[in-house]
Tab-separated table of C-alpha atoms in Angstrom:
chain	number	residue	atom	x	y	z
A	1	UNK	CA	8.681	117.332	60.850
A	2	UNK	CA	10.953	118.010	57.492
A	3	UNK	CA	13.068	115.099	58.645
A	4	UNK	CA	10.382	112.643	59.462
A	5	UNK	CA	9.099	110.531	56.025
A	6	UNK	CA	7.133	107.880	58.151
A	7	UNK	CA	3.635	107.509	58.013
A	8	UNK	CA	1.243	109.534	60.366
A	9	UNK	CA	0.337	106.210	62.649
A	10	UNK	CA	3.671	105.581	63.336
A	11	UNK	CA	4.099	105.841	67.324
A	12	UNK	CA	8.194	104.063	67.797
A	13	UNK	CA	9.943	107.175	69.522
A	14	UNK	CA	13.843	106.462	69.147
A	15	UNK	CA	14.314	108.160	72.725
A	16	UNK	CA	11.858	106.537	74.851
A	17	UNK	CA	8.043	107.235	75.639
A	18	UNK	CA	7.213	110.791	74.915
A	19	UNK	CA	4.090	110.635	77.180
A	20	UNK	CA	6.707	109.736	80.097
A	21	UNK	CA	8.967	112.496	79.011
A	22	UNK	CA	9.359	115.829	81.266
A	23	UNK	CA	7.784	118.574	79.989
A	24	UNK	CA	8.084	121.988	80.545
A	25	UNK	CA	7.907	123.089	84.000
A	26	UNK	CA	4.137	123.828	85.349
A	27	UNK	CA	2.716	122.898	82.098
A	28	UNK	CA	-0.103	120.281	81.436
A	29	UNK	CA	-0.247	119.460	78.254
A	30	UNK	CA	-2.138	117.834	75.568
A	31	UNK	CA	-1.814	114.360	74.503
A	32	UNK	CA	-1.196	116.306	70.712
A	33	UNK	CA	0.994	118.722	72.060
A	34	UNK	CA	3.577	116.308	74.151
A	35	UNK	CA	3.241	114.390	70.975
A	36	UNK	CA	4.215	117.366	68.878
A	37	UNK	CA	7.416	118.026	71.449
A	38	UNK	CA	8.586	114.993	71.373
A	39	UNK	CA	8.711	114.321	67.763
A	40	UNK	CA	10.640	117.732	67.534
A	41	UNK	CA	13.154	116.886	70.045
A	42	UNK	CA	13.511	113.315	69.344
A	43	UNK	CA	14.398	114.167	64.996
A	44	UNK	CA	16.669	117.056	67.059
A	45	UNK	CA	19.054	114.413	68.954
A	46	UNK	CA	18.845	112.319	65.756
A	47	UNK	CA	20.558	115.255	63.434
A	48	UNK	CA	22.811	115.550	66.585
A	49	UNK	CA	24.335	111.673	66.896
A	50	UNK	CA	24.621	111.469	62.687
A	51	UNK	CA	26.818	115.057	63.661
A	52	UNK	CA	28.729	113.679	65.974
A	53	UNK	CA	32.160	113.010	64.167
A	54	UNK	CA	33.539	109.319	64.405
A	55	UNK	CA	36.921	110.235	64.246
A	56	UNK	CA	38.752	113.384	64.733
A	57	UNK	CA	39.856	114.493	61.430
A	58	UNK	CA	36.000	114.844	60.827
A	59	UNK	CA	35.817	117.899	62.850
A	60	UNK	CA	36.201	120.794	60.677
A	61	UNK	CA	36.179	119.377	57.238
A	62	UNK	CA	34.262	121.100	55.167
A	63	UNK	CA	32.161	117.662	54.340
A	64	UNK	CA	31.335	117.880	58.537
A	65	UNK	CA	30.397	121.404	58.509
A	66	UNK	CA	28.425	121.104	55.544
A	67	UNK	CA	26.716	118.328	57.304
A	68	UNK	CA	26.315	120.765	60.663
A	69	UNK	CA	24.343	123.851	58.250
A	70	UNK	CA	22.240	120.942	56.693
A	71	UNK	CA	20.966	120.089	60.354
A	72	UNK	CA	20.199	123.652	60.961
A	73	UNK	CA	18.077	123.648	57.585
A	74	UNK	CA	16.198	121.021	58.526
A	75	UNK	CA	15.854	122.014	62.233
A	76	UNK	CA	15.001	125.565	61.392
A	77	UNK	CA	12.019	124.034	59.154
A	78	UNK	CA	10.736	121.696	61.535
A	79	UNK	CA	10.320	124.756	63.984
A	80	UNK	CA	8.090	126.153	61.002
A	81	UNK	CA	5.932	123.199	60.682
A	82	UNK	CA	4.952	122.694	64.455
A	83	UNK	CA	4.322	126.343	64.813
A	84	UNK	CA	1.267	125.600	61.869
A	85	UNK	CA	0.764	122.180	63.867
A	86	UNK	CA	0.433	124.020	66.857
A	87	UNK	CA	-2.201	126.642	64.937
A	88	UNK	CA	-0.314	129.807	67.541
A	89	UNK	CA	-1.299	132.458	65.740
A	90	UNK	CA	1.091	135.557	65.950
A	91	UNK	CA	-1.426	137.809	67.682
A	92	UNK	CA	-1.104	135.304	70.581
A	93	UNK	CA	3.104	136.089	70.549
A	94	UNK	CA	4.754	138.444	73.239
A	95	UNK	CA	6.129	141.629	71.824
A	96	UNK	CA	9.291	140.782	73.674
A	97	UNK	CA	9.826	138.055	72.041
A	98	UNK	CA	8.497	138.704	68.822
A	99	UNK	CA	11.548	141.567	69.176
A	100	UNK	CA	14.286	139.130	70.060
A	101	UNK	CA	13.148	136.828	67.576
A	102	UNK	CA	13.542	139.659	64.875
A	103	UNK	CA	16.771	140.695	66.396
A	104	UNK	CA	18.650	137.341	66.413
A	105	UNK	CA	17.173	136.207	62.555
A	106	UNK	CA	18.511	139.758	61.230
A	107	UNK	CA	22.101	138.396	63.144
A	108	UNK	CA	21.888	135.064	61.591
A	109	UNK	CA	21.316	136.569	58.135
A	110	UNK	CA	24.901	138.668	58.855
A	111	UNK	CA	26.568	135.539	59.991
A	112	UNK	CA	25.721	133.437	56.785
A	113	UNK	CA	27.038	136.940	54.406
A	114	UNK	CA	30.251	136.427	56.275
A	115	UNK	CA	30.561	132.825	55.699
A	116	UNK	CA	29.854	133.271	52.479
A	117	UNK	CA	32.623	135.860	52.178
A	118	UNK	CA	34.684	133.470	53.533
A	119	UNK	CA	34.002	130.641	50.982
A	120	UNK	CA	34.069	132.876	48.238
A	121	UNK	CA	37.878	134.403	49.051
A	122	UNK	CA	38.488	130.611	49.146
A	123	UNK	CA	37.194	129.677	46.189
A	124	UNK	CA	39.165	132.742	44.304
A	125	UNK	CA	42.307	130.975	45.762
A	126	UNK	CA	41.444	128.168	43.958
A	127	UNK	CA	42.319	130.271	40.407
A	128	UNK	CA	45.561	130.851	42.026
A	129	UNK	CA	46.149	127.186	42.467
A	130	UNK	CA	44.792	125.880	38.819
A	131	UNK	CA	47.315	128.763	37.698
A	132	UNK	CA	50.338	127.085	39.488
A	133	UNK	CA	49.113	123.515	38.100
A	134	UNK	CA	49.568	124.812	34.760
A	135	UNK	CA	53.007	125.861	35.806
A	136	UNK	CA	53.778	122.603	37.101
A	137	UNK	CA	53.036	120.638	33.918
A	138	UNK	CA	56.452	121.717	32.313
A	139	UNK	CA	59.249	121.247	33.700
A	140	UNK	CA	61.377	123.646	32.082
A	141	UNK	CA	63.458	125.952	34.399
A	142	UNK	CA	61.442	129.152	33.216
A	143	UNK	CA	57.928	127.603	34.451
A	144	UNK	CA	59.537	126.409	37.631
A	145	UNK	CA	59.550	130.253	38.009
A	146	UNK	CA	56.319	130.850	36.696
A	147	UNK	CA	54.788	127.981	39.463
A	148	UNK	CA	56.934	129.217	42.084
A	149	UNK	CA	55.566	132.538	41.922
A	150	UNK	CA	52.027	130.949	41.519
A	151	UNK	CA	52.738	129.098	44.994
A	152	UNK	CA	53.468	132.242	46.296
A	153	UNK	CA	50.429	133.912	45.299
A	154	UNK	CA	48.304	131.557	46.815
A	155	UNK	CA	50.303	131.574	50.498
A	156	UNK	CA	49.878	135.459	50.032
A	157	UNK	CA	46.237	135.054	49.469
A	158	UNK	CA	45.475	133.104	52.781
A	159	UNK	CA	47.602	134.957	54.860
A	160	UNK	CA	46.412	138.567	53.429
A	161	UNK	CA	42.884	137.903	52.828
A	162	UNK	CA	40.356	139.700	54.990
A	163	UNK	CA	38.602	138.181	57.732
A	164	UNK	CA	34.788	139.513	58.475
A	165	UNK	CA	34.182	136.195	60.494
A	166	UNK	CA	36.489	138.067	63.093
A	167	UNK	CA	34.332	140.749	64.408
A	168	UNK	CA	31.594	137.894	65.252
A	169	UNK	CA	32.461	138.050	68.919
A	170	UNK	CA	29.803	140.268	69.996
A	171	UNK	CA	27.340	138.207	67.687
A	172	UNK	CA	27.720	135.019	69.130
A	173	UNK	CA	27.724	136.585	72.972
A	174	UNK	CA	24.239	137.836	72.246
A	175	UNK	CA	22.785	134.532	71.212
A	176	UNK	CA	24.288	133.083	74.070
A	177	UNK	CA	22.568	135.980	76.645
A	178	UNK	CA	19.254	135.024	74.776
A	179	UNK	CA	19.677	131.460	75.878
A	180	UNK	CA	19.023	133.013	79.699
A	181	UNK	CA	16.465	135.667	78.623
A	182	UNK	CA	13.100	135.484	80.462
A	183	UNK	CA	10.576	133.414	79.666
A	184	UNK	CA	8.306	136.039	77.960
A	185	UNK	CA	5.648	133.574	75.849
A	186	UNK	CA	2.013	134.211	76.971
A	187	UNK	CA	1.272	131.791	80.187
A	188	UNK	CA	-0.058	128.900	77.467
A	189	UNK	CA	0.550	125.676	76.625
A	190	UNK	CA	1.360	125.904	73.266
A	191	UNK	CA	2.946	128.752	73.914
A	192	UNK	CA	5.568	127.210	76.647
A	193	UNK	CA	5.781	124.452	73.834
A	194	UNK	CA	6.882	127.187	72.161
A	195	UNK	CA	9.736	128.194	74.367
A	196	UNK	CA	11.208	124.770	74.919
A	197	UNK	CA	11.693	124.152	70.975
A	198	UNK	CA	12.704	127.496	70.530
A	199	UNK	CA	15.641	126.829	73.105
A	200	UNK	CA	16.757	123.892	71.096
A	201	UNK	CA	16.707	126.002	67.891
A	202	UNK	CA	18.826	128.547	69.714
A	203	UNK	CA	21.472	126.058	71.633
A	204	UNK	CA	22.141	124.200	68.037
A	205	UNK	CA	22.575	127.218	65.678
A	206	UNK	CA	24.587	129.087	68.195
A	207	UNK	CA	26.387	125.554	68.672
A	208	UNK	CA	27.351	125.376	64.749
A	209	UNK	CA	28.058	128.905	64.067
A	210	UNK	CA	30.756	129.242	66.455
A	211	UNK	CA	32.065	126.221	65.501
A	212	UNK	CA	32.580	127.599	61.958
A	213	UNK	CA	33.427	130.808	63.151
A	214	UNK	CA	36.686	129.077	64.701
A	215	UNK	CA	36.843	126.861	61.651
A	216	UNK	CA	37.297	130.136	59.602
A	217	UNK	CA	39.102	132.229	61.989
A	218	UNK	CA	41.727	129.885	63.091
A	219	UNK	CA	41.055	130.363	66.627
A	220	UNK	CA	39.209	128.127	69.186
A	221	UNK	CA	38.353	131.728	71.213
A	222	UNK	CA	34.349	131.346	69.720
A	223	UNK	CA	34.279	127.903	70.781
A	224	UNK	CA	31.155	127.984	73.682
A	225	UNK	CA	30.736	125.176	76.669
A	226	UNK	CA	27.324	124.692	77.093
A	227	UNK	CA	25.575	123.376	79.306
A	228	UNK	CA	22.006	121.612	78.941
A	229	UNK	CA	19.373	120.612	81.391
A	230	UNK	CA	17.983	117.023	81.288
A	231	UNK	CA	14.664	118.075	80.756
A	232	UNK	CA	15.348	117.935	76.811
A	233	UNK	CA	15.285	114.851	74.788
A	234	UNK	CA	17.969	115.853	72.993
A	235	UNK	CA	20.823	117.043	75.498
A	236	UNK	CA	22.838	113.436	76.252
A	237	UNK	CA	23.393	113.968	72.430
A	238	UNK	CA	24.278	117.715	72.381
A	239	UNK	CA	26.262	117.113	74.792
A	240	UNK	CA	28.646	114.207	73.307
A	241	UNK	CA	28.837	116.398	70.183
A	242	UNK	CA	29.996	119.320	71.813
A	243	UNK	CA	32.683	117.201	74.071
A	244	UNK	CA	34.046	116.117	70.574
A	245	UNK	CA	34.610	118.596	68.792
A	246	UNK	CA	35.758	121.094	71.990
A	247	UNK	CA	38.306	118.169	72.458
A	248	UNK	CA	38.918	116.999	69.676
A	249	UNK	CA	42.939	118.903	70.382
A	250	UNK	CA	43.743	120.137	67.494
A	251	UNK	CA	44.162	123.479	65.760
A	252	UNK	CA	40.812	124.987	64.359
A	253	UNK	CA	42.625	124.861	60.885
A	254	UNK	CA	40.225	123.775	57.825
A	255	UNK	CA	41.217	120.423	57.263
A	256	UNK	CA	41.135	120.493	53.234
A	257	UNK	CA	42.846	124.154	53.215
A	258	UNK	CA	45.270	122.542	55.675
A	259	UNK	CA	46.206	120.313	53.143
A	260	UNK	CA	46.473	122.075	50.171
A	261	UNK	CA	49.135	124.220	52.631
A	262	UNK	CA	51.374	121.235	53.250
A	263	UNK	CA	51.041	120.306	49.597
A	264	UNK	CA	52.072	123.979	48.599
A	265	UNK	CA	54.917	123.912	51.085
A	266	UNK	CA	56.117	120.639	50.215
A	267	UNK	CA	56.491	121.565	46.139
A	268	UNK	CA	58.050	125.477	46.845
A	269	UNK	CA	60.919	123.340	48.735
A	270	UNK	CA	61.278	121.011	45.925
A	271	UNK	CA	61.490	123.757	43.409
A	272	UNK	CA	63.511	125.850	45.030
A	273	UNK	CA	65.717	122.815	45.565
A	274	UNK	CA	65.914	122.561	41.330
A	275	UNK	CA	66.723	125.732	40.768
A	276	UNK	CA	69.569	125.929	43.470
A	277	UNK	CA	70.791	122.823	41.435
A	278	UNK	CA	68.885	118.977	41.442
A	279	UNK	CA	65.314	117.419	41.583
A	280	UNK	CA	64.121	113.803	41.836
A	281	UNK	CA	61.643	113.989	38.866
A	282	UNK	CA	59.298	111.030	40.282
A	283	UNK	CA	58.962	112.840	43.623
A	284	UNK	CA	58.278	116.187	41.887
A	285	UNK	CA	55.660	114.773	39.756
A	286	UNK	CA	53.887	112.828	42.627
A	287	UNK	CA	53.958	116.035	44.707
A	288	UNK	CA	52.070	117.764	41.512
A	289	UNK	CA	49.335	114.768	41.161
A	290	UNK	CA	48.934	115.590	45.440
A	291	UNK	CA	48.212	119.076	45.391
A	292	UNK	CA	45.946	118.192	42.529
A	293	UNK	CA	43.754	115.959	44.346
A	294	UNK	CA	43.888	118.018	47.078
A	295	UNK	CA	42.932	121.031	45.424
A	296	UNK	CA	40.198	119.836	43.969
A	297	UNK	CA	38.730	118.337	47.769
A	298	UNK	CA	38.909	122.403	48.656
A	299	UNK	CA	36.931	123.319	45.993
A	300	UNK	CA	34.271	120.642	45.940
A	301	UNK	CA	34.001	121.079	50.121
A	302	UNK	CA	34.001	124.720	49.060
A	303	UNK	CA	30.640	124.543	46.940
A	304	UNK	CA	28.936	122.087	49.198
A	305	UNK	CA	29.414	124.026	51.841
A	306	UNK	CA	28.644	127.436	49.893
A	307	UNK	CA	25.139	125.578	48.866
A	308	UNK	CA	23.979	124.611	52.137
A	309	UNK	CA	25.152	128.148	53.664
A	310	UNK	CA	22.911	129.664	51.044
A	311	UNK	CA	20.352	127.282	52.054
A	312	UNK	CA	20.535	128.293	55.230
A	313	UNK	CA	20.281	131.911	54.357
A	314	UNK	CA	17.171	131.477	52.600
A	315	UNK	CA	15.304	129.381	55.237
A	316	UNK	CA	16.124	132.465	57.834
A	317	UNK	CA	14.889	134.989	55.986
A	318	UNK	CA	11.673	133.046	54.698
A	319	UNK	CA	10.829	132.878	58.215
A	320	UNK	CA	11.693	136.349	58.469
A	321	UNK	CA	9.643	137.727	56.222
A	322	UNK	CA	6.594	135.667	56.481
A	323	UNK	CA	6.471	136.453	60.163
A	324	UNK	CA	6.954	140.156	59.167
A	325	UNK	CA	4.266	139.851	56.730
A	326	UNK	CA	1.573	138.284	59.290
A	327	UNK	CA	2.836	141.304	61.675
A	328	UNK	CA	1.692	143.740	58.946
A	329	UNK	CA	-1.568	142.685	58.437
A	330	UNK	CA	-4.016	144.591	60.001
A	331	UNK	CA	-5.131	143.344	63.460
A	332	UNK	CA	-8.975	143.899	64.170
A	333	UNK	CA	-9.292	144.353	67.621
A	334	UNK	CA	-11.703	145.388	70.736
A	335	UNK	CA	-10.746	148.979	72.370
A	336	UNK	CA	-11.485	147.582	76.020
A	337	UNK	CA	-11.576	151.774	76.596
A	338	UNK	CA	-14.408	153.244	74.092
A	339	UNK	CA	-15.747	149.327	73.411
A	340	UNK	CA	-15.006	150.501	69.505
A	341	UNK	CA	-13.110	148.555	67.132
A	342	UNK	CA	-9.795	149.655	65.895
A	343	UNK	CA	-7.211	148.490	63.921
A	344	UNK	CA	-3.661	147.858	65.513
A	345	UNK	CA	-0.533	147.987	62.414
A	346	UNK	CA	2.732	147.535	63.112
């Protein structure tokens, strides 16, 4: 797996025997394919307990959620590599699924164009901000005025800006009805491997993109409860991840844009104060050096998290396309009617 850098011999499973571990139901499988499961579940519930915030101003920082896309990254490529390891070719896929599979990718490929419009309305508020630090430099009465108004702007900016993250409702409610969608892989054993990865992949990414969908929205509505049978290695962690951040009790606010906020609100009083008459200079100066620092945690978390969004992007639509690309290959097969060969295209 992506995640994995030990040697090939290497047999310690962190989450007990994998040849003792349940498999999926009416299957008898391999020695190499329980093997193969295991190693994918086991790196799975690993990415999950280094996720799982140890405190609760974790949840939602942009540092945590940058951490949350990474995971999907790597979990999304590890999918990748056992498919090869499995050697399924696509011929042996269901159309069904080969359809759903299509469907949800194209989804995931909105979601992370809305993030991105998200982080990139942030990051313009960020010129509003360096704009009112310049301001703040002087104290003079006229560019009191000047950083007042620059405050302003940036309050207008958050509450005005426009929010495509909103309309992701319908989105996440169809990942979640393909969690419960039949099992339509061909009756094989790689191929019910198959499934029970692919179930993983679908719980975690639906998992983390409605947790930044409330992250961005401000609302804990796209916050899911889900609920995962013991027959996966990885669901005690899933589990204690999703218990922490669906309780973690407090608003869905970004943490870092949260504090530039209070920072903001904290100087308009003060300058308002001096121009109505009086300032403690010290204070006013230490409030400046605050929204600074802060300021500057927005835009870093800002980046990071733009990078591994993009990341994330990418890694979709490689899989995408190379699946799309083995689907548009000609296909030589028998014609069971004439006993002819034909060729099947997509």
């Amino acid at each position: 797996m992506s995640r994995s850098q030990e040697p090939p011999h290497r047999l310690f499973f962190p989450f007990g025997n994998p040849f003792r571990a349940r498999t999926p139901k009416g299957s008898k499988l391999s020695s190499k394919l329980v093997f193969l499961l295991a190693t994918f579940e086991d790196s799975l519930a690993e990415g999950l307990i280094k996720l799982t915030p140890k405190s609760e101003n974790d949840i939602l920082s942009f540092s945590w959620m940058a951490l949350a896309v990474k995971l999907l990254c790597e979990t999304h490529k590890d999918v990748k590599t056992l498919i090869e390891e499995l050697e399924l070719p696509v011929s042996d896929w269901d159309e069904k699924w080969l359809d759903e599979y299509l469907d949800i990718s194209l989804k995931l490929l909105d979601i992370c164009n809305d993030f991105s419009s998200e982080l990139s309305q942030l990051n313009q508020g960020h010129l509003v901000l360096r704009c009112a630090l310049h301001n703040l430099a002087s104290t003079s009465l006229n560019q009191f005025v000047h950083a007042r108004s620059s405050l302003d702007g940036w309050n207008q900016h958050i509450s005005n800006r426009t929010s495509r993250v909103k309309s992701h409702s319908p989105i996440l409610d169809r990942l979640k009805e393909s969690l419960d969608l039949p099992k339509v892989q061909k009756n094989s054993a790689k191929g019910k491997v198959l499934i029970h990865v692919m179930y993983g992949v679908k719980v975690v990414t639906l998992f983390i993109c409605s947790v930044l969908a409330s992250a961005f929205t401000g609302s804990s509505v796209s916050l899911l409860s889900i609920n995962i049978p013991d027959t996966y290695r990885w669901a005690q962690a899933f589990t204690e991840l999703q218990k922490n951040v669906n309780s973690s009790g407090r608003s869905t606010v970004l943490r870092e844009r949260d504090a530039v906020d209070e920072s903001v609100k904290k100087l308009h009083s003060m300058i308002q104060g001096n121009v109505d008459g009086g300032m403690k200079l010290e204070e006013f100066q230490n409030l400046v050096v605050d929204l600074g620092r802060e300021a500057e945690k927005l835009t870093q978390g800002v980046d990071h998290l733009t990078k591994q969004v993009d990341e994330f992007f990418h890694v979709v639509l490689s899989g995408r396309d190379a699946l799309l690309s083995n689907l548009r290959e000609s296909e030589t097969v028998l014609d069971q009617g004439s006993g002819e060969l034909r060729t099947r295209q997509l």
